[in-house]
Amino acid sequence: MTNQTADVVIVGGGVIGTSIAMHLAMIGSGRVVLVEQGHLASGASGLSGAMVREHYLHPTLVRMSMEARSVFHNFAEVIGGDVRFRNTGRLQLFPEHDEPAVSANVAMNRDLGVNIEMLTPSEATRVVPQLDVSGIAVCGYEPDAGYADPVATTYAYADRARTLGAEIITQTPVNELIVSGGRITAVETADGRIETDTVVVAAGSRTNRLVGPIAEQLPITATRVQMAHFFRPPALESMSTIVIDRSTGAYLREDAGRGALVGAEGPGDLSEFENPDDIPRNADHEMIESLWRRASMRLPDFAAAICRGGYSAHYDMTPDGNPIIDQSTNVAGLFYAAGFSGHGFKLSPVIGRMVAELVLHGECSDHPVERFRLSRFADGDPLLAEHPYQGTSHQ
Ligand SMILES: Cc1cc2nc3c(=O)[nH]c(=O)nc-3n(C[C@H](O)[C@H](O)[C@H](O)COP(=O)(O)OP(=O)(O)OC[C@H]3O[C@@H](n4cnc5c(N)ncnc54)[C@H](O)[C@@H]3O)c2cc1C
């Protein structure tokens, strides 16, 4: 790459950066260039559980996830490409102390149009007959939920962006954002400079490395999460529904044929790191055993699953577990879309559109993008659930 110019530069080639690039190119915002330091989906996106649901605990997030879910159901027509979305349904199991919150949240979701119902534990066993529901008081069932292939999704956004005229540059770290007279003037990459007056940083938990020195420090903490892969035993081969067990913090979804992906977000499952590069790539042996044990408690047949290893990844957590989507108040032309706190995959189609509209028009035409502003933390106005569930990292 020799030195060049662009109308908008996006830093980061995960689901968020590629969706933003595609939406900017769709709206027609001139020359759009995305720069990724590794290959596409090499950050959190490629390691994502990639589950898609609508059940959220705040009306803004419910409306956004409804729009996004509808895109995933019709991805090939709306965006193009095969992201292998599987409409499996999703069952959440709750202990007694969450029952009042579940009632309130399911009612709010249903009022907004989400296809979700509350089930008794015995009704839940009609959805997943292999379940042991001891200790479970109530369940939430979303038949329209499912999961997609996160790598294919990232490439689908990038392919569509390219078709619309955007340029996607990989294996090229952005080393510095150049500011002059209080505004962005260029992006310095390992392979030359791109002159531009608009930059969107969608670099996950590495966002502060670029924006911290020139604008402001975002409250984003790299938080380790561990996952394990298994082969399901024959008794669980027919099970496709995603199971989220709020009593143990563990969740399980089918993976690649007879595989199963098991993760956990309970208290003590996540650990914070100052530097995301220090997070090990593998899962700890004890954590894999714990995931296996928790899955087997809920699905006794899982005790015969074959473990295929585990991996670590990281969430870019913010204090309220929701992203920061904003324009810098210190540097003109600098935008952020980061801090997705472990739930950005499903929202990616709508986030891309919201950020593109923010960049081009200063606001989003329907969803309240200001609810994701950076100053909400200093203003004492975080984006929190009215009826939170206990012991979860994000809602
Ligand atoms: C294990 C796991 C399970 C998850 N499960 C789900 C789920 O089921 N459903 C859901 O909705 N969400 C889930 N998430 C969250 C979701 O995957 C993330 O919120 C989402 O992928 C974030 O995308 P991103 O593009 O913001 O970040 P990333 O994918 O991390 O992309 C940021 C990119 O920026 C690049 N970059 C960083 N610095 C620079 C630089 N200086 N120059 C150039 N490039 C740079 C990185 O290489 C990286 O590719 C999960 C996450 C994990 C880790």
Coordinates of C-alpha atoms in Angstrom, one line a residue, chain A:
M1 CA 0.0 0.0 0.0
T2 CA 1.4 3.4 -0.9
N3 CA 0.1 6.6 0.7
Q4 CA -3.5 7.2 -0.2
T5 CA -6.6 9.1 0.8
A6 CA -10.0 8.1 2.1
D7 CA -13.3 9.7 3.1
V8 CA -13.7 7.3 6.0
V9 CA -11.2 4.8 7.6
I10 CA -12.4 2.0 9.8
V11 CA -9.8 0.4 12.1
G12 CA -10.7 -3.3 12.9
G13 CA -11.9 -6.2 10.8
G14 CA -14.2 -8.0 13.1
V15 CA -18.0 -8.2 12.7
I16 CA -18.4 -4.6 13.9
G17 CA -15.8 -3.0 11.7
T18 CA -16.8 -4.9 8.6
S19 CA -20.5 -4.2 9.1
I20 CA -19.8 -0.5 9.5
A21 CA -17.7 -0.5 6.3
M22 CA -20.5 -2.3 4.4
H23 CA -23.2 0.2 5.7
L24 CA -21.0 3.2 5.0
A25 CA -20.5 1.9 1.4
M26 CA -24.2 1.1 1.1
I27 CA -25.2 4.6 2.1
G28 CA -22.6 6.0 -0.3
S29 CA -20.1 7.8 1.8
G30 CA -17.3 8.1 -0.7
R31 CA -14.1 6.2 -0.4
V32 CA -14.3 3.8 2.5
V33 CA -11.1 1.9 3.7
L34 CA -11.0 -0.7 6.4
V35 CA -7.6 -1.6 7.9
E36 CA -7.1 -4.8 10.0
Q37 CA -3.9 -5.7 11.7
G38 CA -4.3 -9.5 11.2
H39 CA -6.8 -11.3 9.1
L40 CA -10.5 -10.7 9.1
A41 CA -12.3 -12.1 12.2
S42 CA -8.9 -12.6 14.0
G43 CA -10.2 -11.0 17.2
A44 CA -13.2 -11.8 19.4
S45 CA -15.4 -12.2 16.3
G46 CA -13.7 -15.4 15.0
L47 CA -14.0 -17.1 18.4
S48 CA -17.5 -16.0 19.1
G49 CA -20.3 -18.3 20.2
A50 CA -22.3 -16.2 17.6
M51 CA -25.6 -16.9 19.2
V52 CA -28.5 -14.7 18.0
R53 CA -31.4 -13.9 20.3
E54 CA -33.9 -11.1 20.9
H55 CA -34.4 -11.4 24.7
Y56 CA -32.8 -8.4 26.2
L57 CA -33.5 -6.6 29.5
H58 CA -33.7 -3.0 28.1
P59 CA -36.2 -1.9 25.5
T60 CA -33.6 -0.2 23.3
L61 CA -31.5 -3.4 23.1
V62 CA -34.7 -5.5 22.5
R63 CA -35.6 -3.3 19.5
M64 CA -32.1 -3.5 18.1
S65 CA -31.8 -7.2 18.5
M66 CA -35.2 -7.7 16.8
E67 CA -34.0 -5.9 13.8
A68 CA -30.7 -7.8 13.8
R69 CA -32.4 -11.2 14.3
S70 CA -34.5 -10.6 11.3
V71 CA -31.4 -9.9 9.2
F72 CA -29.8 -13.2 10.3
H73 CA -33.0 -15.0 9.3
N74 CA -32.7 -13.5 5.8
F75 CA -29.0 -12.9 5.5
A76 CA -28.5 -14.1 2.0
E77 CA -31.2 -11.8 0.6
V78 CA -30.5 -8.8 2.8
I79 CA -26.6 -8.8 2.7
G80 CA -25.5 -11.8 0.7
G81 CA -23.4 -14.8 1.5
D82 CA -24.0 -18.0 3.5
V83 CA -23.5 -17.4 7.2
R84 CA -24.9 -20.8 8.1
F85 CA -27.5 -19.4 10.4
R86 CA -29.2 -22.3 12.3
N87 CA -32.6 -21.5 13.8
T88 CA -32.3 -23.8 16.8
G89 CA -34.3 -22.0 19.5
R90 CA -33.0 -21.0 22.9
L91 CA -34.0 -22.1 26.3
Q92 CA -32.9 -20.2 29.4
L93 CA -33.2 -21.9 32.8
F94 CA -33.5 -19.7 35.9
P95 CA -33.3 -20.4 39.6
E96 CA -36.0 -19.2 41.9
H97 CA -34.5 -15.8 42.8
D98 CA -34.7 -14.6 39.2
E99 CA -38.4 -15.5 38.8
P100 CA -39.8 -12.0 39.3
A101 CA -37.2 -10.5 36.9
V102 CA -38.0 -13.2 34.3
S103 CA -41.8 -12.4 34.5
A104 CA -41.2 -8.7 34.1
N105 CA -38.6 -9.1 31.3
V106 CA -40.6 -11.6 29.3
A107 CA -43.7 -9.4 29.5
M108 CA -41.6 -6.4 28.3
N109 CA -40.1 -8.4 25.4
R110 CA -43.5 -9.8 24.4
D111 CA -45.0 -6.3 24.4
L112 CA -42.3 -5.2 22.0
G113 CA -43.1 -8.2 19.7
V114 CA -40.5 -10.7 20.7
N115 CA -41.5 -14.4 20.2
I116 CA -40.7 -15.5 23.7
E117 CA -42.6 -17.5 26.3
M118 CA -42.2 -18.5 29.9
L119 CA -42.3 -22.2 30.5
T120 CA -42.4 -24.3 33.7
P121 CA -39.5 -26.7 34.1
S122 CA -41.6 -29.6 33.0
E123 CA -42.7 -27.8 29.9
A124 CA -39.0 -27.1 29.2
T125 CA -38.4 -30.8 29.1
R126 CA -40.8 -31.1 26.2
V127 CA -38.4 -28.8 24.3
V128 CA -35.3 -30.6 25.5
P129 CA -36.3 -34.0 26.8
Q130 CA -32.7 -34.8 28.0
L131 CA -32.8 -32.0 30.5
D132 CA -32.5 -32.4 34.3
V133 CA -34.4 -29.4 35.6
S134 CA -33.6 -29.8 39.3
G135 CA -33.2 -26.4 41.0
I136 CA -34.9 -24.6 38.1
A137 CA -37.9 -22.5 38.9
V138 CA -38.8 -21.0 35.5
C139 CA -37.6 -21.0 31.9
G140 CA -37.7 -18.6 29.0
Y141 CA -38.0 -20.0 25.5
E142 CA -37.3 -18.2 22.2
P143 CA -38.1 -20.4 19.2
D144 CA -36.6 -17.9 16.7
A145 CA -33.1 -17.8 18.3
G146 CA -30.1 -19.6 16.8
Y147 CA -26.5 -19.2 15.9
A148 CA -24.4 -18.4 12.9
D149 CA -20.8 -18.9 11.7
P150 CA -19.0 -15.8 12.9
V151 CA -16.1 -16.1 10.5
A152 CA -18.5 -16.5 7.5
T153 CA -20.5 -13.5 8.8
T154 CA -17.4 -11.2 9.0
Y155 CA -16.4 -12.2 5.5
A156 CA -19.9 -11.7 4.2
Y157 CA -20.0 -8.1 5.4
A158 CA -16.5 -7.5 4.0
D159 CA -17.4 -9.1 0.6
R160 CA -20.5 -7.0 0.3
A161 CA -18.5 -3.9 1.3
R162 CA -16.0 -4.6 -1.4
T163 CA -18.7 -5.1 -4.0
L164 CA -20.0 -1.7 -3.0
G165 CA -16.6 -0.1 -3.6
A166 CA -14.9 -0.3 -0.1
E167 CA -11.3 -1.3 0.2
I168 CA -10.4 -3.9 2.9
I169 CA -6.7 -4.0 3.8
T170 CA -5.5 -6.8 6.1
Q171 CA -2.2 -7.8 7.7
T172 CA -1.6 -4.0 8.3
P173 CA -1.6 -2.6 11.8
V174 CA -2.7 1.0 12.4
N175 CA 0.1 2.4 14.5
E176 CA -1.2 5.9 15.2
L177 CA -4.0 8.3 14.5
I178 CA -2.8 11.7 13.4
V179 CA -4.4 14.8 14.8
S180 CA -3.9 18.4 13.8
G181 CA -5.7 21.4 15.0
G182 CA -8.1 19.3 17.1
R183 CA -9.2 17.0 14.2
I184 CA -8.2 13.8 12.6
T185 CA -6.1 14.2 9.5
A186 CA -4.6 10.8 8.8
V187 CA -4.1 7.2 9.9
E188 CA -0.5 5.9 10.1
T189 CA -0.3 2.2 9.2
A190 CA 2.6 -0.2 9.1
D191 CA 2.5 0.2 5.4
G192 CA 2.0 3.9 4.8
R193 CA -0.3 6.8 5.6
I194 CA -4.0 7.2 4.7
E195 CA -5.1 10.9 4.7
T196 CA -8.6 11.2 6.0
D197 CA -10.8 13.5 8.2
T198 CA -12.9 10.6 9.6
V199 CA -11.9 7.5 11.5
V200 CA -14.1 4.9 13.2
V201 CA -12.1 2.8 15.7
A202 CA -13.7 -0.7 16.0
A203 CA -10.7 -2.4 17.5
G204 CA -12.3 -4.2 20.4
S205 CA -10.3 -4.2 23.6
R206 CA -7.3 -2.7 21.7
T207 CA -9.3 0.5 21.0
N208 CA -7.6 2.5 23.8
R209 CA -4.2 1.9 22.4
L210 CA -5.1 4.2 19.5
V211 CA -7.6 6.6 21.0
G212 CA -6.1 6.9 24.5
P213 CA -3.0 8.9 23.6
I214 CA -4.9 11.4 21.3
A215 CA -8.5 11.7 22.6
E216 CA -9.8 10.0 25.7
Q217 CA -9.4 6.7 27.6
L218 CA -12.5 4.5 27.2
P219 CA -13.6 2.4 30.2
I220 CA -13.0 -0.9 28.4
T221 CA -11.4 -3.9 30.2
A222 CA -10.1 -7.0 28.4
T223 CA -11.8 -9.9 30.1
R224 CA -10.8 -13.5 29.6
V225 CA -13.6 -16.0 28.8
Q226 CA -13.0 -19.7 28.3
M227 CA -14.8 -22.2 26.0
A228 CA -14.6 -25.9 25.4
H229 CA -15.4 -28.2 22.5
F230 CA -17.0 -31.6 22.8
F231 CA -18.4 -34.4 20.7
R232 CA -21.9 -35.1 21.8
P233 CA -22.7 -38.7 22.8
P234 CA -25.4 -40.4 20.7
A235 CA -28.1 -39.7 23.4
L236 CA -27.6 -36.0 22.8
E237 CA -27.2 -36.1 19.0
S238 CA -30.8 -35.0 18.3
M239 CA -30.6 -32.0 20.7
S240 CA -30.2 -28.7 18.8
T241 CA -31.8 -26.1 21.2
I242 CA -29.3 -23.7 22.8
V243 CA -29.4 -24.1 26.6
I244 CA -28.4 -21.2 28.9
D245 CA -28.3 -22.4 32.5
R246 CA -28.5 -19.3 34.7
S247 CA -28.2 -21.4 37.8
T248 CA -24.6 -22.4 37.0
G249 CA -23.7 -19.7 34.5
A250 CA -22.9 -22.3 31.8
Y251 CA -24.3 -22.4 28.3
L252 CA -24.2 -25.0 25.6
R253 CA -24.9 -25.0 21.9
E254 CA -24.5 -27.5 19.1
D255 CA -21.5 -27.0 16.9
A256 CA -20.5 -28.4 13.5
G257 CA -22.7 -31.5 13.3
R258 CA -22.3 -33.5 16.4
G259 CA -20.1 -31.0 18.2
A260 CA -21.0 -28.9 21.3
L261 CA -19.6 -25.6 22.3
V262 CA -19.8 -25.0 26.1
G263 CA -19.0 -21.6 27.7
A264 CA -19.7 -19.9 31.0
E265 CA -20.3 -16.4 32.3
G266 CA -21.1 -17.0 35.9
P267 CA -19.4 -15.2 38.9
G268 CA -15.8 -16.3 38.9
D269 CA -15.8 -17.5 35.3
L270 CA -14.4 -14.3 33.8
S271 CA -11.0 -12.6 34.7
E272 CA -9.8 -9.2 33.8
F273 CA -6.4 -8.5 32.1
E274 CA -4.6 -5.2 31.8
N275 CA -3.2 -6.2 28.4
P276 CA -5.3 -8.3 26.0
D277 CA -2.1 -9.8 24.5
D278 CA -1.4 -11.4 27.9
I279 CA -4.6 -13.5 27.7
P280 CA -3.6 -17.2 27.1
R281 CA -5.0 -18.8 23.9
N282 CA -5.9 -22.1 25.5
A283 CA -8.5 -22.8 28.2
D284 CA -7.3 -24.0 31.6
H285 CA -7.7 -27.7 32.3
E286 CA -9.7 -26.9 35.5
M287 CA -12.1 -24.7 33.6
I288 CA -12.7 -27.3 30.9
E289 CA -13.5 -29.8 33.7
S290 CA -15.8 -27.3 35.3
L291 CA -17.7 -26.6 32.0
W292 CA -18.0 -30.4 31.4
R293 CA -19.3 -30.9 35.0
R294 CA -21.9 -28.1 34.7
A295 CA -23.1 -29.3 31.4
S296 CA -23.4 -32.8 32.7
M297 CA -25.4 -31.6 35.7
R298 CA -28.1 -30.2 33.4
L299 CA -27.8 -32.8 30.7
P300 CA -26.7 -36.1 32.5
D301 CA -25.9 -37.8 29.1
F302 CA -23.2 -35.1 28.6
A303 CA -21.0 -37.1 31.0
A304 CA -20.3 -39.3 28.0
A305 CA -19.3 -36.4 25.8
I306 CA -15.8 -36.5 24.3
C307 CA -13.7 -33.5 25.1
R308 CA -11.9 -32.0 22.1
G309 CA -10.1 -29.2 24.0
G310 CA -10.7 -25.6 24.9
Y311 CA -9.7 -22.0 24.0
S312 CA -9.6 -18.6 25.6
A313 CA -10.8 -15.4 24.1
H314 CA -11.7 -12.0 25.5
Y315 CA -14.7 -9.7 25.9
D316 CA -14.1 -5.9 25.7
M317 CA -16.2 -5.2 28.9
T318 CA -17.5 -1.8 29.8
P319 CA -18.9 -0.9 33.3
D320 CA -22.6 -1.5 32.3
G321 CA -21.8 -4.3 29.9
N322 CA -22.9 -2.3 26.8
P323 CA -20.9 -0.8 23.9
I324 CA -19.6 2.7 23.5
I325 CA -20.8 4.1 20.2
D326 CA -19.9 7.8 20.0
Q327 CA -18.0 10.6 18.5
S328 CA -15.0 12.0 20.4
T329 CA -15.6 15.3 22.1
N330 CA -11.8 16.0 22.1
V331 CA -10.9 15.2 18.5
A332 CA -13.2 16.0 15.5
G333 CA -13.8 13.2 13.1
L334 CA -13.0 10.4 15.5
F335 CA -15.7 7.8 16.2
Y336 CA -15.8 4.7 18.5
A337 CA -17.7 1.5 18.2
A338 CA -16.2 -0.7 20.9
G339 CA -16.8 -2.3 24.3
F340 CA -19.3 -4.9 23.1
S341 CA -19.0 -6.8 26.3
G342 CA -19.6 -10.3 25.0
H343 CA -22.8 -9.7 23.1
G344 CA -21.9 -7.8 19.9
F345 CA -22.2 -10.5 17.4
K346 CA -25.9 -10.7 17.2
L347 CA -26.2 -6.9 17.1
S348 CA -23.6 -6.4 14.3
P349 CA -26.1 -5.8 11.4
V350 CA -27.9 -3.0 13.3
I351 CA -24.7 -1.5 14.8
G352 CA -23.1 -1.1 11.4
R353 CA -26.1 0.9 10.2
M354 CA -26.3 3.0 13.4
V355 CA -22.6 3.9 13.2
A356 CA -22.8 4.7 9.5
E357 CA -25.7 7.0 10.1
L358 CA -23.9 8.6 13.1
V359 CA -20.8 9.3 10.9
L360 CA -22.8 10.6 8.0
H361 CA -25.7 12.4 9.6
G362 CA -24.7 12.9 13.3
E363 CA -27.6 10.8 14.5
C364 CA -29.4 7.5 13.9
S365 CA -32.8 7.6 12.2
D366 CA -34.5 5.2 14.6
H367 CA -32.5 3.7 17.5
P368 CA -31.3 6.1 20.2
V369 CA -27.6 6.0 19.5
E370 CA -27.0 8.6 22.2
R371 CA -27.9 5.9 24.8
F372 CA -24.5 4.4 24.0
R373 CA -22.5 7.7 24.4
L374 CA -19.3 7.6 26.4
S375 CA -20.4 10.3 28.8
R376 CA -23.2 8.1 30.2
F377 CA -20.7 6.7 32.7
A378 CA -19.6 10.2 34.0
D379 CA -23.3 11.4 33.9
G380 CA -24.4 8.5 36.1
D381 CA -26.7 7.3 33.4
P382 CA -25.4 3.8 32.5
L383 CA -27.5 1.6 30.3
L384 CA -28.8 -0.9 32.9
A385 CA -31.7 -3.3 33.1
E386 CA -34.7 -2.4 35.3
H387 CA -35.0 -6.0 36.3
P388 CA -31.6 -7.6 36.1
Y389 CA -30.8 -11.3 36.5
Q390 CA -28.4 -12.1 39.3
G391 CA -24.7 -12.9 38.7
T392 CA -24.3 -12.3 35.0
S393 CA -21.6 -10.2 33.3
H394 CA -24.0 -8.6 30.9
Q395 CA -27.7 -8.7 30.4

